[in-house]
Short mmCIF file of C-alpha atoms in Angstrom, two decimals:
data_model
loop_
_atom_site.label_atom_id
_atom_site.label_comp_id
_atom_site.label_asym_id
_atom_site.label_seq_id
_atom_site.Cartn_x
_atom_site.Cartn_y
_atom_site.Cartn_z
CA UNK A 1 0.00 0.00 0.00
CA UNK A 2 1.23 3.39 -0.90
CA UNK A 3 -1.10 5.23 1.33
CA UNK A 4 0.04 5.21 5.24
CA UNK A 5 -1.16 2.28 7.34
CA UNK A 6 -4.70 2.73 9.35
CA UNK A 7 -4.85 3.91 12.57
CA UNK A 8 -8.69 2.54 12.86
CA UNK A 9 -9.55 -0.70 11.51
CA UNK A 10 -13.56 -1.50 11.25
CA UNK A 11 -14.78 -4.49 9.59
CA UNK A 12 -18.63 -5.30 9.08
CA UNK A 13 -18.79 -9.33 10.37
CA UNK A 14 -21.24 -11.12 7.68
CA UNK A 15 -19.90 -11.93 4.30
CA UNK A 16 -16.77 -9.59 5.13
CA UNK A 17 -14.88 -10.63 8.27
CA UNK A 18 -16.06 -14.34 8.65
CA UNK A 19 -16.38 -16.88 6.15
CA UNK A 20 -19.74 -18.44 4.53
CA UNK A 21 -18.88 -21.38 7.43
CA UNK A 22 -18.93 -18.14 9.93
CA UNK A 23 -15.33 -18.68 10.91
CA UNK A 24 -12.47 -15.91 11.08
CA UNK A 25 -9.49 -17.45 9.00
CA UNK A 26 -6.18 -17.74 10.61
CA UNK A 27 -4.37 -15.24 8.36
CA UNK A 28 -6.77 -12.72 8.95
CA UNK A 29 -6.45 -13.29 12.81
CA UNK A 30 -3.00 -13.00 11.96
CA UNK A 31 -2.54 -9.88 10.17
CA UNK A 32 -5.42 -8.39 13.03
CA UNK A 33 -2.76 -9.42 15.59
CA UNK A 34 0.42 -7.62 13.41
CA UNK A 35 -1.97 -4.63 13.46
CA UNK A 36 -2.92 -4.54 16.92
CA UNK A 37 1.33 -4.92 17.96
CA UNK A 38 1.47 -1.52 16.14
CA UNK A 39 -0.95 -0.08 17.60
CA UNK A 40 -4.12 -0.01 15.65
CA UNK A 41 -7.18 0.14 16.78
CA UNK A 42 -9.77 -2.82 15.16
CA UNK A 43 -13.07 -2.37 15.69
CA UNK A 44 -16.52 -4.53 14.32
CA UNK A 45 -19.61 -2.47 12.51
CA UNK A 46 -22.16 -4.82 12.01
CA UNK A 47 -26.12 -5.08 11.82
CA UNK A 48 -26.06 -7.85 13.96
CA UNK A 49 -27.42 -7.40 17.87
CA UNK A 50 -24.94 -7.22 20.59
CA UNK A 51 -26.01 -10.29 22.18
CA UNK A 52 -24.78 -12.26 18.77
CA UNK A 53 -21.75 -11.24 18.22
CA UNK A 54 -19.75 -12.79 20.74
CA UNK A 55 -19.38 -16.28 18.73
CA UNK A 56 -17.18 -14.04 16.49
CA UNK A 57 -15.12 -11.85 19.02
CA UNK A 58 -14.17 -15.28 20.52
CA UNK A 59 -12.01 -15.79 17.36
CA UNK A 60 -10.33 -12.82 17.29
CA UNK A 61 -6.84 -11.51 19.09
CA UNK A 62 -8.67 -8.86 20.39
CA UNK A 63 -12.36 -7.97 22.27
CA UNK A 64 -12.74 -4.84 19.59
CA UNK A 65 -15.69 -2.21 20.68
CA UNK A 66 -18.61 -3.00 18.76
CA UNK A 67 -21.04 -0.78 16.34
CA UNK A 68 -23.97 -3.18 16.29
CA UNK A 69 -27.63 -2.92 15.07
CA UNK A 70 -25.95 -0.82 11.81
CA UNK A 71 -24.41 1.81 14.22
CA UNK A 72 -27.26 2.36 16.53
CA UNK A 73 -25.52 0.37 19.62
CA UNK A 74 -21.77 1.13 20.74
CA UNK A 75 -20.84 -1.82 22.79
CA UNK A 76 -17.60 -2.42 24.79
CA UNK A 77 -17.80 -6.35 25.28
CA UNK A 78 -15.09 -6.51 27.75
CA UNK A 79 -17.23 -4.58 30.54
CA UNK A 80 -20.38 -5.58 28.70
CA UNK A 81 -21.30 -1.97 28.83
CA UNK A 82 -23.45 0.04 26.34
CA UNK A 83 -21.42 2.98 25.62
CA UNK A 84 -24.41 4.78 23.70
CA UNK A 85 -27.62 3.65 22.24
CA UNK A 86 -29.70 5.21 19.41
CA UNK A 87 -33.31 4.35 20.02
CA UNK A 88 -36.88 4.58 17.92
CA UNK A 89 -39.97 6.30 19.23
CA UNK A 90 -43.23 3.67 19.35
CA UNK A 91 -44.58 6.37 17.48
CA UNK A 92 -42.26 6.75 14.81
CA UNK A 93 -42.50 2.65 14.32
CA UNK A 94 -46.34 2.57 14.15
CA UNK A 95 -45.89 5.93 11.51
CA UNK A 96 -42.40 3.79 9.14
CA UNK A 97 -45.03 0.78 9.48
CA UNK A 98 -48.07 2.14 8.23
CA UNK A 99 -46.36 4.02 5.28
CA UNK A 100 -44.63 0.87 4.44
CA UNK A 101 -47.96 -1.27 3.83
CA UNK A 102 -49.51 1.64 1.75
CA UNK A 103 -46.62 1.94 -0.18
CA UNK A 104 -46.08 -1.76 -0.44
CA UNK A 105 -50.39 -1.85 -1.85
CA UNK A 106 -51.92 -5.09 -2.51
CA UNK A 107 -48.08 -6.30 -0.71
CA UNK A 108 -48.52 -4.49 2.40
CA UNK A 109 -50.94 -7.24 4.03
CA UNK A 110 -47.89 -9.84 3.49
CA UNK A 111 -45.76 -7.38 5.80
CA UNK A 112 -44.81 -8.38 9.14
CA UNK A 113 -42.76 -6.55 11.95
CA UNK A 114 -40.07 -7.21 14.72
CA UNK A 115 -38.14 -5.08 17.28
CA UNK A 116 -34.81 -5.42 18.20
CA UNK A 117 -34.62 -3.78 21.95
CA UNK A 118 -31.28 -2.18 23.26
CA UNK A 119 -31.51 -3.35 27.20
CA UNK A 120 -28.77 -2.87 29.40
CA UNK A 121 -26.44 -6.24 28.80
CA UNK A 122 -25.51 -8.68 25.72
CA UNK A 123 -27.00 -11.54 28.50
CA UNK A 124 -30.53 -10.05 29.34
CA UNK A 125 -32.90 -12.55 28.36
CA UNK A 126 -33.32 -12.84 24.75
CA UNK A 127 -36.95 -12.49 24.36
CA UNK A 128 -37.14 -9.54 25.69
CA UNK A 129 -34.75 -8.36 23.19
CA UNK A 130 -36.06 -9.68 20.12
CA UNK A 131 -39.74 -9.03 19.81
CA UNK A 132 -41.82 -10.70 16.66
CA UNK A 133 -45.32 -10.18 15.43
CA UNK A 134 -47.07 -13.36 14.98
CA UNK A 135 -46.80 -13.47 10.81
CA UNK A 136 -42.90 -12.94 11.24
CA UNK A 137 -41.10 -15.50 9.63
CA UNK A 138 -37.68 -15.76 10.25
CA UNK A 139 -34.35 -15.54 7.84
CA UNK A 140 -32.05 -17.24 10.04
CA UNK A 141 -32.42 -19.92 12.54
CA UNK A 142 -34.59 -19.12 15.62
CA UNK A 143 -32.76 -18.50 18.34
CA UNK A 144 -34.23 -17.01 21.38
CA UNK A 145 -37.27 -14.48 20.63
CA UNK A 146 -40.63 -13.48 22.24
CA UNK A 147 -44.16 -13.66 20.07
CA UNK A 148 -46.81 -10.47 20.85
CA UNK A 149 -49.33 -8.55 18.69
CA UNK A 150 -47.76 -6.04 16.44
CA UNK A 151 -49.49 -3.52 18.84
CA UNK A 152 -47.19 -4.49 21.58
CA UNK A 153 -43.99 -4.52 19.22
CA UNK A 154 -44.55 -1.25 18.52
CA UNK A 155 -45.46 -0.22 22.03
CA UNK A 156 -41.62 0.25 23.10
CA UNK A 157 -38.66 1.70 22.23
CA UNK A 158 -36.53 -0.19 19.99
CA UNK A 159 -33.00 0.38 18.51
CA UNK A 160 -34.02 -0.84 15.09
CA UNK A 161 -37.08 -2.23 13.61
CA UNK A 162 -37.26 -5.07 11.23
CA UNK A 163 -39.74 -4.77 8.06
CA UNK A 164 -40.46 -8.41 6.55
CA UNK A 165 -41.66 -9.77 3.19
CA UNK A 166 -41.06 -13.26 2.37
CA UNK A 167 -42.40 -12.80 -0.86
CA UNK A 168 -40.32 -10.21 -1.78
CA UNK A 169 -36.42 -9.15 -2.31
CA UNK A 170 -35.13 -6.87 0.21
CA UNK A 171 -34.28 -4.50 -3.02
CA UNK A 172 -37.50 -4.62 -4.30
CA UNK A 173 -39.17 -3.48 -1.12
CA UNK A 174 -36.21 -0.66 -0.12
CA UNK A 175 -37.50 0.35 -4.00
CA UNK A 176 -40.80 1.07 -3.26
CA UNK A 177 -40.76 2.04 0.61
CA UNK A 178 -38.03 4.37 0.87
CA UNK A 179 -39.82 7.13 -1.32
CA UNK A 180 -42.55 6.86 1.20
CA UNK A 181 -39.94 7.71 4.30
CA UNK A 182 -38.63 11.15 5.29
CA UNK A 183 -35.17 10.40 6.08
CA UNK A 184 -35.58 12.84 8.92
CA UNK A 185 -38.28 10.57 10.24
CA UNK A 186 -36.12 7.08 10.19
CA UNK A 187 -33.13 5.47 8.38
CA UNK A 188 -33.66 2.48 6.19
CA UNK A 189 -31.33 0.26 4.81
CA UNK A 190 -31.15 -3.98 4.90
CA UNK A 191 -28.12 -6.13 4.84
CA UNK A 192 -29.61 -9.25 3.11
CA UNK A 193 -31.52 -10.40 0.41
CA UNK A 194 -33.95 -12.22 1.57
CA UNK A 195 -37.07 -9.25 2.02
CA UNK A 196 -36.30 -7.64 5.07
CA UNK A 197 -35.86 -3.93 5.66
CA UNK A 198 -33.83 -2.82 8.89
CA UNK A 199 -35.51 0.82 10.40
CA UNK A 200 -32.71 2.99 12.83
CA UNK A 201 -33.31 6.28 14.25
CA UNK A 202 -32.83 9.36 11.65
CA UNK A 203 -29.31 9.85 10.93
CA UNK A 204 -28.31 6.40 12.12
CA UNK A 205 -25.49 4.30 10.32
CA UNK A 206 -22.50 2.48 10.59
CA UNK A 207 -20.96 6.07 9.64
CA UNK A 208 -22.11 7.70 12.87
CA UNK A 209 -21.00 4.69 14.49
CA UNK A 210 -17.46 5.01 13.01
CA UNK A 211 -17.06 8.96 13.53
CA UNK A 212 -17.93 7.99 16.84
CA UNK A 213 -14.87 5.47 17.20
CA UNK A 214 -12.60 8.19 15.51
CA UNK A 215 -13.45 10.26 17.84
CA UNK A 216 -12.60 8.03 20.68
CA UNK A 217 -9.14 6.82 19.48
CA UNK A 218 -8.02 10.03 18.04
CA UNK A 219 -7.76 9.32 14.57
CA UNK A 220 -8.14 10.98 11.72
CA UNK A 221 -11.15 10.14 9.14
CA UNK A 222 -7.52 9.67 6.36
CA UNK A 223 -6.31 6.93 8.65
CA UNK A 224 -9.11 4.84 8.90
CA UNK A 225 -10.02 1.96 6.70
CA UNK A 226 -13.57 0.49 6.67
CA UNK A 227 -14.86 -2.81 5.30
CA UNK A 228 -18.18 -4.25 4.34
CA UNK A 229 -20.09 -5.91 1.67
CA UNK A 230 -24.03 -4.88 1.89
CA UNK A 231 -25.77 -1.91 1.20
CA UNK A 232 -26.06 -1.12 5.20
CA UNK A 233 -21.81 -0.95 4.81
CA UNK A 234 -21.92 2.41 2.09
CA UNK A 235 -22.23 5.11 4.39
CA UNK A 236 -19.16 4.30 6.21
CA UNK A 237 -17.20 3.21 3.10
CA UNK A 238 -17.84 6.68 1.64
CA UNK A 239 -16.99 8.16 4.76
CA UNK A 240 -13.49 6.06 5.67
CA UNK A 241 -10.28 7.13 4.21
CA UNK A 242 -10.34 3.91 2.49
CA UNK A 243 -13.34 2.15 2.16
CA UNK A 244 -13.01 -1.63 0.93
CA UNK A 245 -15.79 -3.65 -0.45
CA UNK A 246 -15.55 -7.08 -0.49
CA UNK A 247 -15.58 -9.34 -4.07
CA UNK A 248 -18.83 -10.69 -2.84
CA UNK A 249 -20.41 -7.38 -2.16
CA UNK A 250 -23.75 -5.96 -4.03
CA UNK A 251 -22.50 -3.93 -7.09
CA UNK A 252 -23.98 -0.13 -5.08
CA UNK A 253 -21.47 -1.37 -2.57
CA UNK A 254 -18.44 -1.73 -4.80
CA UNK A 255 -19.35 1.82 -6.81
CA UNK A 256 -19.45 3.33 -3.37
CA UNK A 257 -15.49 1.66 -2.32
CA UNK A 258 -12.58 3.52 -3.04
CA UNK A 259 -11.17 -0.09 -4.11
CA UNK A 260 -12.45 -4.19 -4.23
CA UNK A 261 -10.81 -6.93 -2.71
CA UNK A 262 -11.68 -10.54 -2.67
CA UNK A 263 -14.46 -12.30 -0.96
CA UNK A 264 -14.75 -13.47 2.27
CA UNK A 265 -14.19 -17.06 1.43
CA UNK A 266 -11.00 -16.18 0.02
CA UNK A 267 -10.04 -13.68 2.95
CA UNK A 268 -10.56 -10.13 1.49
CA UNK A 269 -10.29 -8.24 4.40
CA UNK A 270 -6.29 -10.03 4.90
CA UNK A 271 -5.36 -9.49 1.38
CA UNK A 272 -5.53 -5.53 1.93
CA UNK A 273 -4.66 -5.21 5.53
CA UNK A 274 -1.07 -7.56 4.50
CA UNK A 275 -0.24 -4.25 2.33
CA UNK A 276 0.21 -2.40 5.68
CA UNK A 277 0.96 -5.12 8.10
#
């Protein structure tokens, strides 16, 4: 690399850091562990809850401070401490939700909702965290959630809310909601493609996460270099001094990169951190 090394490291987890089998490869834990001995910081941006992402940080050299729910939780896993949590009013839910059926039409009836809640550790029971309307079907395997009316889904504060069509691509429902949703109301974006639209508070990214970080280690936005794959990943791409999307990634990601590596099977995320370290 011609550029000088990072200073910041953040990596989104799913189809960037870990492999399809959900591992961390031993030459990226390597090269992690080359830039940690000089003094970089490495931290994980991810969409994923705080409470699931500690089958990953097990695998790593280092317990990294966490951006999770796409920037709306900043999580310190060594204390188990949330350092700062971005919420949704129930208000603002039952408005996103509403506008997202009419917009969806004859679609909108197919919709169902769930709430991912912030609480005040990784280890608080998982049903209260995850909260599902009764239509919600699932795009990973069940692990622990509670069942309630969409009424009482929507009755609490949540740090993101979860939009789902099973009958539909995530891309073709961000198509026809987002024109529907002031972006000063709430922040949509989705990290799969299996129809399901993730809802943050207004404002809220993995980029606000990452300033946030910055901030915190004293680095400067020209010294950081970000990672990610999915559409949730391009605000903090654009934002990074380098911004890397993977050779997996959806095409809007890799137009919004400064450069592509290779995918995660083939350990992307090494291949450009070995320049440095």
């Amino acid at each position: 690399m011609t550029t000088p090394p990072p200073q910041l490291i953040v990596s989104d987890i799913d189809g960037t850091l870990i492999t399809s089998a959900e591992r961390v490869p031993e030459r990226l834990r390597a090269v992690l562990g080359r830039a940690v001995d000089k003094q970089c910081a490495v931290a994980l941006a991810t969409g994923r809850p705080h409470r699931w992402i500690f089958p990953v940080l097990e695998q790593l050299p280092v317990r990294p401070v966490c951006a999770t729910a796409n920037g709306a939780v900043l999580y310190d896993p060594v204390t188990d401490t949330i350092l700062r949590a971005h919420e949704l009013a129930p208000d603002t839910m039952r408005d996103v939700v509403a506008r997202a059926r009419a917009a969806l039409g004859e679609r909108g009836v197919q919709m169902s909702v769930a709430v991912e809640r912030c609480g005040t550790s990784a280890f608080d029971p998982e049903g209260e965290l995850f909260v599902v309307s009764p239509q919600y079907v699932h795009t990973w395997e069940a692990q622990g959630f509670s069942v309630c009316e969409e009424a009482e889904v929507l009755a609490e504060p949540a740090v993101k809310l979860l939009l789902r069509n099973e009958y539909m691509t995530s891309a073709q429902m961000y198509e026809a909601i987002a024109p529907a949703l002031d972006p000063r109301v709430a922040h949509l974006t989705y990290s799969m493609s299996e129809g399901m639209l993730e809802v943050a508070a207004p404002g809220v990214t993995k980029r606000l996460a990452v300033e946030d970080l910055a901030r915190r280690y004293g680095v400067e936005r020209e010294r950081v270099v970000c990672f990610g794959d999915m559409p949730n990943d391009i605000e903090m791409l654009r934002w990074a001094g380098v911004g890397v999307a993977m050779g997996n990634a959806a095409p809007v990601v890799k137009e919004a990169a400064d450069l592509v590596t290779d995918t995660n099977d083939e350990c992307g995320v090494a291949q450009v951190l070995e320049g440095w370290f």
